[in-house]
mmCIF file with all atom_site columns, C-alpha atoms and ligand atoms in Angstrom:
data_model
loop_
_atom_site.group_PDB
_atom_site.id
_atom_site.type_symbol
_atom_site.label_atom_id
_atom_site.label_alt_id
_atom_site.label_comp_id
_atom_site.label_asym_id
_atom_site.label_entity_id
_atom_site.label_seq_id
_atom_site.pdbx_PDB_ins_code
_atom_site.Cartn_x
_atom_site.Cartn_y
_atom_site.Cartn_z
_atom_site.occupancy
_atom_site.B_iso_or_equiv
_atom_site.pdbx_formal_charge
_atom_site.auth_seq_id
_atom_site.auth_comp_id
_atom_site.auth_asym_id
_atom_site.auth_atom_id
_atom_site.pdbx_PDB_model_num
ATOM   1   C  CA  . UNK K 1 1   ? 14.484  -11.519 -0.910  1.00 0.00 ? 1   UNK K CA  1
ATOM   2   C  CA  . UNK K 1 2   ? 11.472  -13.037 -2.832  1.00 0.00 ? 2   UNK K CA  1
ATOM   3   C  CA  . UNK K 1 3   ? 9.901   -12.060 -5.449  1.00 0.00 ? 3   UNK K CA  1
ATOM   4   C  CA  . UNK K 1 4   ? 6.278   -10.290 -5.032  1.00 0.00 ? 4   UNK K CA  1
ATOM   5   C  CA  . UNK K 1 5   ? 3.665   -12.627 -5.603  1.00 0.00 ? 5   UNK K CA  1
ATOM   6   C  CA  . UNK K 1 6   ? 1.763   -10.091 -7.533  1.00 0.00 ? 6   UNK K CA  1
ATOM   7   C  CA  . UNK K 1 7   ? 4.071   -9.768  -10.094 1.00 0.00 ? 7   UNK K CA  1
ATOM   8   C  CA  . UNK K 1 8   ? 2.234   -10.439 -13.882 1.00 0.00 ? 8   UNK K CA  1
ATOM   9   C  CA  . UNK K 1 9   ? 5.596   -10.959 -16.306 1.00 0.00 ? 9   UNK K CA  1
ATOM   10  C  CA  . UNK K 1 10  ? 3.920   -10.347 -19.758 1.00 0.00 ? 10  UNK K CA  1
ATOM   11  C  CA  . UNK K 1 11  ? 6.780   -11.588 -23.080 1.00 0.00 ? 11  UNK K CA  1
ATOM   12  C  CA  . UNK K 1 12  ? 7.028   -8.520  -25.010 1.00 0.00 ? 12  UNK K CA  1
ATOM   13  C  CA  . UNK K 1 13  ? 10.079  -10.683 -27.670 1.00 0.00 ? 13  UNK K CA  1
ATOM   14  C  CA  . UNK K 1 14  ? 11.938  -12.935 -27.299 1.00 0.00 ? 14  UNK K CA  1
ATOM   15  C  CA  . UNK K 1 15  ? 14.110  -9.844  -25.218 1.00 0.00 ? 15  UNK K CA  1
ATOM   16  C  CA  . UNK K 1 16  ? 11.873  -8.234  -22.865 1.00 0.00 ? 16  UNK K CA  1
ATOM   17  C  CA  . UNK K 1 17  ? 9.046   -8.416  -21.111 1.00 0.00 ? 17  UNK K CA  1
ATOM   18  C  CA  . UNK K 1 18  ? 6.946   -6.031  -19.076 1.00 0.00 ? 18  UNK K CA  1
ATOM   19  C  CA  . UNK K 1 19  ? 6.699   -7.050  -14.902 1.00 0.00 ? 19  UNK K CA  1
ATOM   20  C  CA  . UNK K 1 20  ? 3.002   -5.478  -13.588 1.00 0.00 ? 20  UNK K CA  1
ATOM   21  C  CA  . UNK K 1 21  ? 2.549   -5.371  -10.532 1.00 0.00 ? 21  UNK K CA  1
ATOM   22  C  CA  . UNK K 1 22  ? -0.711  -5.423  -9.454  1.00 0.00 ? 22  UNK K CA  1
ATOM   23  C  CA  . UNK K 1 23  ? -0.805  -4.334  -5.747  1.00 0.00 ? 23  UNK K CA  1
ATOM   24  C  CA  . UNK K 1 24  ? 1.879   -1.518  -6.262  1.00 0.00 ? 24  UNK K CA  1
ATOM   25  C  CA  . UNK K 1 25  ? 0.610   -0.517  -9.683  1.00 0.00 ? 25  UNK K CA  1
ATOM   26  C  CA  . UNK K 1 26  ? 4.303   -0.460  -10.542 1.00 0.00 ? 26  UNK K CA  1
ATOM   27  C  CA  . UNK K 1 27  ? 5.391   -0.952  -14.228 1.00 0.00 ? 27  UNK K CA  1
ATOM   28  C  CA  . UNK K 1 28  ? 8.851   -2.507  -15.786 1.00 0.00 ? 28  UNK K CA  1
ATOM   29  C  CA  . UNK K 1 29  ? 10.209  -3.365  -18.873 1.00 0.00 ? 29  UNK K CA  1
ATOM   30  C  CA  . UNK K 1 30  ? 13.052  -5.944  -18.259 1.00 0.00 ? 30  UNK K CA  1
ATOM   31  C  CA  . UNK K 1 31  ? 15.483  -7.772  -20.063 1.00 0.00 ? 31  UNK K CA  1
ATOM   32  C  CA  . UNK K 1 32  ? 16.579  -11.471 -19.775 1.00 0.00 ? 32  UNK K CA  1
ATOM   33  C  CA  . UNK K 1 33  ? 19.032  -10.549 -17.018 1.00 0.00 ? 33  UNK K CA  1
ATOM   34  C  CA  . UNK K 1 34  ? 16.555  -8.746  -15.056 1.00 0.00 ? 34  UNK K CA  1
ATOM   35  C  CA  . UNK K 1 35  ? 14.020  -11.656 -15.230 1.00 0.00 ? 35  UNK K CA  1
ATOM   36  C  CA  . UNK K 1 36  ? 16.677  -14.087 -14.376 1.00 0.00 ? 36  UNK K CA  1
ATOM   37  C  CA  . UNK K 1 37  ? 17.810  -11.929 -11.615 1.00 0.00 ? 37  UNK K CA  1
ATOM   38  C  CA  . UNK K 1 38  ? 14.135  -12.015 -10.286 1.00 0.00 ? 38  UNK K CA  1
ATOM   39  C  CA  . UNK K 1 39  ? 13.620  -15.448 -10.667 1.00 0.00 ? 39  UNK K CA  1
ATOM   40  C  CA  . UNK K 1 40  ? 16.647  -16.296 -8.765  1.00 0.00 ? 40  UNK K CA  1
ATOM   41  C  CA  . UNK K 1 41  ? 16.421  -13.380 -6.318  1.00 0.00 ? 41  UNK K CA  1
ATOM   42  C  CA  . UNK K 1 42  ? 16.747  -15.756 -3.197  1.00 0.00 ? 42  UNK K CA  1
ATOM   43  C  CA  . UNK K 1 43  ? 19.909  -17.411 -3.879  1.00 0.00 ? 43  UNK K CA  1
ATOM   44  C  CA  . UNK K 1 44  ? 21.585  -13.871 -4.826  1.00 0.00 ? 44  UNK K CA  1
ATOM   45  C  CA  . UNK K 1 45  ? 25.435  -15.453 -4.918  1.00 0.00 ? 45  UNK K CA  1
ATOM   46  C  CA  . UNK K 1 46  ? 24.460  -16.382 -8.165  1.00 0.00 ? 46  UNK K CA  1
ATOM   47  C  CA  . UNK K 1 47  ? 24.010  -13.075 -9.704  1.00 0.00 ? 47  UNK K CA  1
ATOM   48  C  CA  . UNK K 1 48  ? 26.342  -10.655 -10.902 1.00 0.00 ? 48  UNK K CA  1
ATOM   49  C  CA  . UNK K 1 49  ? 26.869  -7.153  -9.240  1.00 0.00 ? 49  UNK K CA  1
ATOM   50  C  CA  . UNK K 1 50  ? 24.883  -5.535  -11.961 1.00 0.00 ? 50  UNK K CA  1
ATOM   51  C  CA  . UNK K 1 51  ? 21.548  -7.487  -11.221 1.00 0.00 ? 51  UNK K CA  1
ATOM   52  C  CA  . UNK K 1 52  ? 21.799  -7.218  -7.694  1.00 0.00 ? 52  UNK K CA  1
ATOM   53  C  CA  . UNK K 1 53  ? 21.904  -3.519  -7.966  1.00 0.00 ? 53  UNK K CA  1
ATOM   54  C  CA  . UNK K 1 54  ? 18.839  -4.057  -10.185 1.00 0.00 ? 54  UNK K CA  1
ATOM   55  C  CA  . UNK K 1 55  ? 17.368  -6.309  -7.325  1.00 0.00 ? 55  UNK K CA  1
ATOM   56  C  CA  . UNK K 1 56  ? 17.702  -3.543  -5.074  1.00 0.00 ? 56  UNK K CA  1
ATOM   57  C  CA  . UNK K 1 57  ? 15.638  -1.032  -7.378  1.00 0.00 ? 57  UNK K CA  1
ATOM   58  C  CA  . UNK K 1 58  ? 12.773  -3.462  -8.284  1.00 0.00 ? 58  UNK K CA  1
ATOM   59  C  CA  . UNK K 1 59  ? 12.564  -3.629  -4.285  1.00 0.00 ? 59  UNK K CA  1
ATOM   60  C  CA  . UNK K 1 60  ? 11.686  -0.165  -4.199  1.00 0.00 ? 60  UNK K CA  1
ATOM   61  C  CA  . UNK K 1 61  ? 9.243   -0.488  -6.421  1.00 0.00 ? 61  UNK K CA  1
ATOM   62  C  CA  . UNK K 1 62  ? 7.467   -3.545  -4.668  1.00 0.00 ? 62  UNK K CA  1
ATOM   63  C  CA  . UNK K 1 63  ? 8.195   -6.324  -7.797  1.00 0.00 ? 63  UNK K CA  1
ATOM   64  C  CA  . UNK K 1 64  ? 10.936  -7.744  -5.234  1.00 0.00 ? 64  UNK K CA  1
ATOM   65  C  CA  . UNK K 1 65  ? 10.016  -7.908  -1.408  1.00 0.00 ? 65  UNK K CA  1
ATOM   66  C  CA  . UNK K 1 66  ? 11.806  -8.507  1.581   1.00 0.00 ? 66  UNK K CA  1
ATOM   67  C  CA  . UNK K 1 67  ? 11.565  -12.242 2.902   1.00 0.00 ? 67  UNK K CA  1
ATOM   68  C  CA  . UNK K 1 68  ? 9.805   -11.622 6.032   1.00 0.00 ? 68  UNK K CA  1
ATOM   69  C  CA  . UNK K 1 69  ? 7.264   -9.426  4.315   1.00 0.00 ? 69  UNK K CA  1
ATOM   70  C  CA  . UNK K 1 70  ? 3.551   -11.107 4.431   1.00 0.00 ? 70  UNK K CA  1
ATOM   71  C  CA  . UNK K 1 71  ? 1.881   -9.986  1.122   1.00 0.00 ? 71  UNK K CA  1
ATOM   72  C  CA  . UNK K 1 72  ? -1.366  -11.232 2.176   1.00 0.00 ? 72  UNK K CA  1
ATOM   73  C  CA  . UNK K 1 73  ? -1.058  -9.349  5.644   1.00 0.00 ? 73  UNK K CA  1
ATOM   74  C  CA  . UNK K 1 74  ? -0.549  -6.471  3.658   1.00 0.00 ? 74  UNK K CA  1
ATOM   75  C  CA  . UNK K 1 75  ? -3.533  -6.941  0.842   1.00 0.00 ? 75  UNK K CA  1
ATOM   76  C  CA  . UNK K 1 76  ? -6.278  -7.789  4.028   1.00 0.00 ? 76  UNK K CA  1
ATOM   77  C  CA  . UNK K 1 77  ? -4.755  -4.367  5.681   1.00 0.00 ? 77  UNK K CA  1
ATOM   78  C  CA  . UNK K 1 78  ? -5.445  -2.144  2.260   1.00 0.00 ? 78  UNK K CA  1
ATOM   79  C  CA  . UNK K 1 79  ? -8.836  -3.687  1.848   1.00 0.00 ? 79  UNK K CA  1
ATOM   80  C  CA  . UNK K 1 80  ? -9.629  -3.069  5.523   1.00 0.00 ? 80  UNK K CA  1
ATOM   81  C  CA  . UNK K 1 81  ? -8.055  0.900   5.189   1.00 0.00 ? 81  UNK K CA  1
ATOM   82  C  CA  . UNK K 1 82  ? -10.193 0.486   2.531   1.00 0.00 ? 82  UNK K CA  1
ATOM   83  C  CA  . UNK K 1 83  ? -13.290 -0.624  4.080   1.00 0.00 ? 83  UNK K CA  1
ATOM   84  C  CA  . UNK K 1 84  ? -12.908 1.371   7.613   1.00 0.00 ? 84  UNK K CA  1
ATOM   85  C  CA  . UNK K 1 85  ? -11.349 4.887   6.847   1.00 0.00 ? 85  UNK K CA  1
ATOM   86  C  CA  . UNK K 1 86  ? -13.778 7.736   6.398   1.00 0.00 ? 86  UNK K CA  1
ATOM   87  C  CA  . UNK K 1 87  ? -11.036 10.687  5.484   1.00 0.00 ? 87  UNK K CA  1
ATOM   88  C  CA  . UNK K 1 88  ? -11.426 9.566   1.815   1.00 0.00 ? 88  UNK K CA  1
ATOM   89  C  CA  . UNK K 1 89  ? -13.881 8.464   -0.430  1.00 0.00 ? 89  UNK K CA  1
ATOM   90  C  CA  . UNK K 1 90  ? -12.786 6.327   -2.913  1.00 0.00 ? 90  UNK K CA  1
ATOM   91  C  CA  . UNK K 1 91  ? -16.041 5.531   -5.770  1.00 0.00 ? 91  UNK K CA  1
ATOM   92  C  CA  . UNK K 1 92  ? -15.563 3.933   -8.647  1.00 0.00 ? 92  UNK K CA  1
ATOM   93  C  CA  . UNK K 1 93  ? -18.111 4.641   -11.626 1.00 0.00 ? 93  UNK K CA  1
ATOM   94  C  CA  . UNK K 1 94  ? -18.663 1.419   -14.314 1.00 0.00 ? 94  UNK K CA  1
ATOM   95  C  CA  . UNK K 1 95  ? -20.094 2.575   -17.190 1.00 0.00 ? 95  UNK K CA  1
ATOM   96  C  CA  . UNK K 1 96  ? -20.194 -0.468  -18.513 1.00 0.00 ? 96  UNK K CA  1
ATOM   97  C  CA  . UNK K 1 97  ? -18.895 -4.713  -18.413 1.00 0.00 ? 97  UNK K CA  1
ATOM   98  C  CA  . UNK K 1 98  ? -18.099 -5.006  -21.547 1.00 0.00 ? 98  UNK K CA  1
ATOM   99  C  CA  . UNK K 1 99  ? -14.702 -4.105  -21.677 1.00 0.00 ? 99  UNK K CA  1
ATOM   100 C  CA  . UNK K 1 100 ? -12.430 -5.231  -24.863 1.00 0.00 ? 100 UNK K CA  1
ATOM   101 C  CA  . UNK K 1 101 ? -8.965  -4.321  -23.731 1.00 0.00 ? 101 UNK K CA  1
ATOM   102 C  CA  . UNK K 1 102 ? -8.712  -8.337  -22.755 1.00 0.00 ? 102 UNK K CA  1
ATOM   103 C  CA  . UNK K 1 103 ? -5.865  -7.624  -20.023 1.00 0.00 ? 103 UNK K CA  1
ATOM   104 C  CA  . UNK K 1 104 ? -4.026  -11.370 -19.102 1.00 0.00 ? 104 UNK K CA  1
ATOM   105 C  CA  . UNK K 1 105 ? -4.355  -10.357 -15.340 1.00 0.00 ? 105 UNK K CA  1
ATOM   106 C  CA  . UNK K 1 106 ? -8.507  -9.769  -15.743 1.00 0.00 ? 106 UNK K CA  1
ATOM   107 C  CA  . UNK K 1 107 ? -10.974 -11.537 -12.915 1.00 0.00 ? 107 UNK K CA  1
ATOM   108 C  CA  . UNK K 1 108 ? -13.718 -9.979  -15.063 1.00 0.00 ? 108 UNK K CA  1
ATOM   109 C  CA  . UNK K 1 109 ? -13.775 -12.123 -17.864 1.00 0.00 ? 109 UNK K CA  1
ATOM   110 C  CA  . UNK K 1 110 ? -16.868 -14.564 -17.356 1.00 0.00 ? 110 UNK K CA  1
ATOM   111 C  CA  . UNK K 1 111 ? -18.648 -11.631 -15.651 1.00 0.00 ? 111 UNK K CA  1
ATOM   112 C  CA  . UNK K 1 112 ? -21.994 -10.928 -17.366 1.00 0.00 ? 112 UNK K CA  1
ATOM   113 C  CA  . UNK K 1 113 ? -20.751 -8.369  -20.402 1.00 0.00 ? 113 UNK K CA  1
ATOM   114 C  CA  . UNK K 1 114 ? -23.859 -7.357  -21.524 1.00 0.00 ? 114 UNK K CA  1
ATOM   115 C  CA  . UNK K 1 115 ? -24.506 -4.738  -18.752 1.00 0.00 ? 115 UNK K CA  1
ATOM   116 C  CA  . UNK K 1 116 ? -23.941 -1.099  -19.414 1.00 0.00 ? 116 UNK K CA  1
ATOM   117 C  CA  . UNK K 1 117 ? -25.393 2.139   -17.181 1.00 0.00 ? 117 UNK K CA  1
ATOM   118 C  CA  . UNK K 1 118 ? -28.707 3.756   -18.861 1.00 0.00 ? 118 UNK K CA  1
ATOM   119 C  CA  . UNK K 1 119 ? -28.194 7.239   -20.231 1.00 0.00 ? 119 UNK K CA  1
ATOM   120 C  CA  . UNK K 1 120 ? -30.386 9.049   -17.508 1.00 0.00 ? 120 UNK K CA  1
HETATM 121 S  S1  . SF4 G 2 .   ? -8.542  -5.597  -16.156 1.00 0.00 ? 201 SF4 G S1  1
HETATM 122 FE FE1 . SF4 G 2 .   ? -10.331 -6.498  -17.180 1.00 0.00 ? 201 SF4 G FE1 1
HETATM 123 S  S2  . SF4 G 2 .   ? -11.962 -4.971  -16.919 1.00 0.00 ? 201 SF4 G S2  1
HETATM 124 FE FE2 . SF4 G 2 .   ? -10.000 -3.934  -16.490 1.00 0.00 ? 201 SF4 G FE2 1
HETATM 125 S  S3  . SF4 G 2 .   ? -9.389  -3.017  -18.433 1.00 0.00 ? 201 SF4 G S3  1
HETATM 126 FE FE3 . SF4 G 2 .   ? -8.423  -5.064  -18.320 1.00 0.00 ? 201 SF4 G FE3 1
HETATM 127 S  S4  . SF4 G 2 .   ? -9.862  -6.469  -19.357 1.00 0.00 ? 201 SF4 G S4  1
HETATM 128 FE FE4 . SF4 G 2 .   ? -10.962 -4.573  -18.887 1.00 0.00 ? 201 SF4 G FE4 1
#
């Protein structure tokens, strides 16, 4: 197991933290053990019962992957479903770039903010 390389682990206390990740949209508040469990996730004879079970959810939710499991394989096939299937339409309407909410996993930032869509 390995842990997804999209995974954004964002220190909520000194406790928990929240795990984003950003090619599964999925969403998890963790403890110390969890992280631990995650960061150690390929050498899983260290962990105790309890965070392997967790191990075993966080897989289902895409924050731990399988070994043999290419994540860029799978990011070039959603842009190209994407790109090349015409059953959906997928449009996304910017109203504007300047956008405050200052998220620490952001490629905007740098991005000209000063462009916003007319009212007509
Ligand atoms: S990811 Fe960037 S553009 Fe999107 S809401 Fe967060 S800061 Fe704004």
């Amino acid at each position: 197991m390995k842990a997804s390389k999209f995974n954004v682990i964002i220190p909520i206390d000194d406790k928990e933290s929240l795990i984003f990740n950003t090619f599964s949209d999925s969403r998890v508040i963790a403890n110390r053990s969890v992280i631990k469990a995650i960061e150690n996730c390929d050498q899983q004879e260290n962990l105790s019962n309890e965070q392997k079970e967790h191990l075993i959810q966080l897989c289902e939710l895409g924050i731990i992957r399988e070994d043999e499991i290419d994540e860029d394989k799978e990011l070039e096939y959603w842009f190209h479903r994407l790109k090349f299937d015409s059953k959906t339409l997928n449009a996304t309407i910017l109203t504007t770039m300047a956008c405050n909410m200052d998220c620490v996993y952001c490629f905007e930032q740098g991005v000209d903010s000063n462009l916003s869509m007319s009212k007509q």
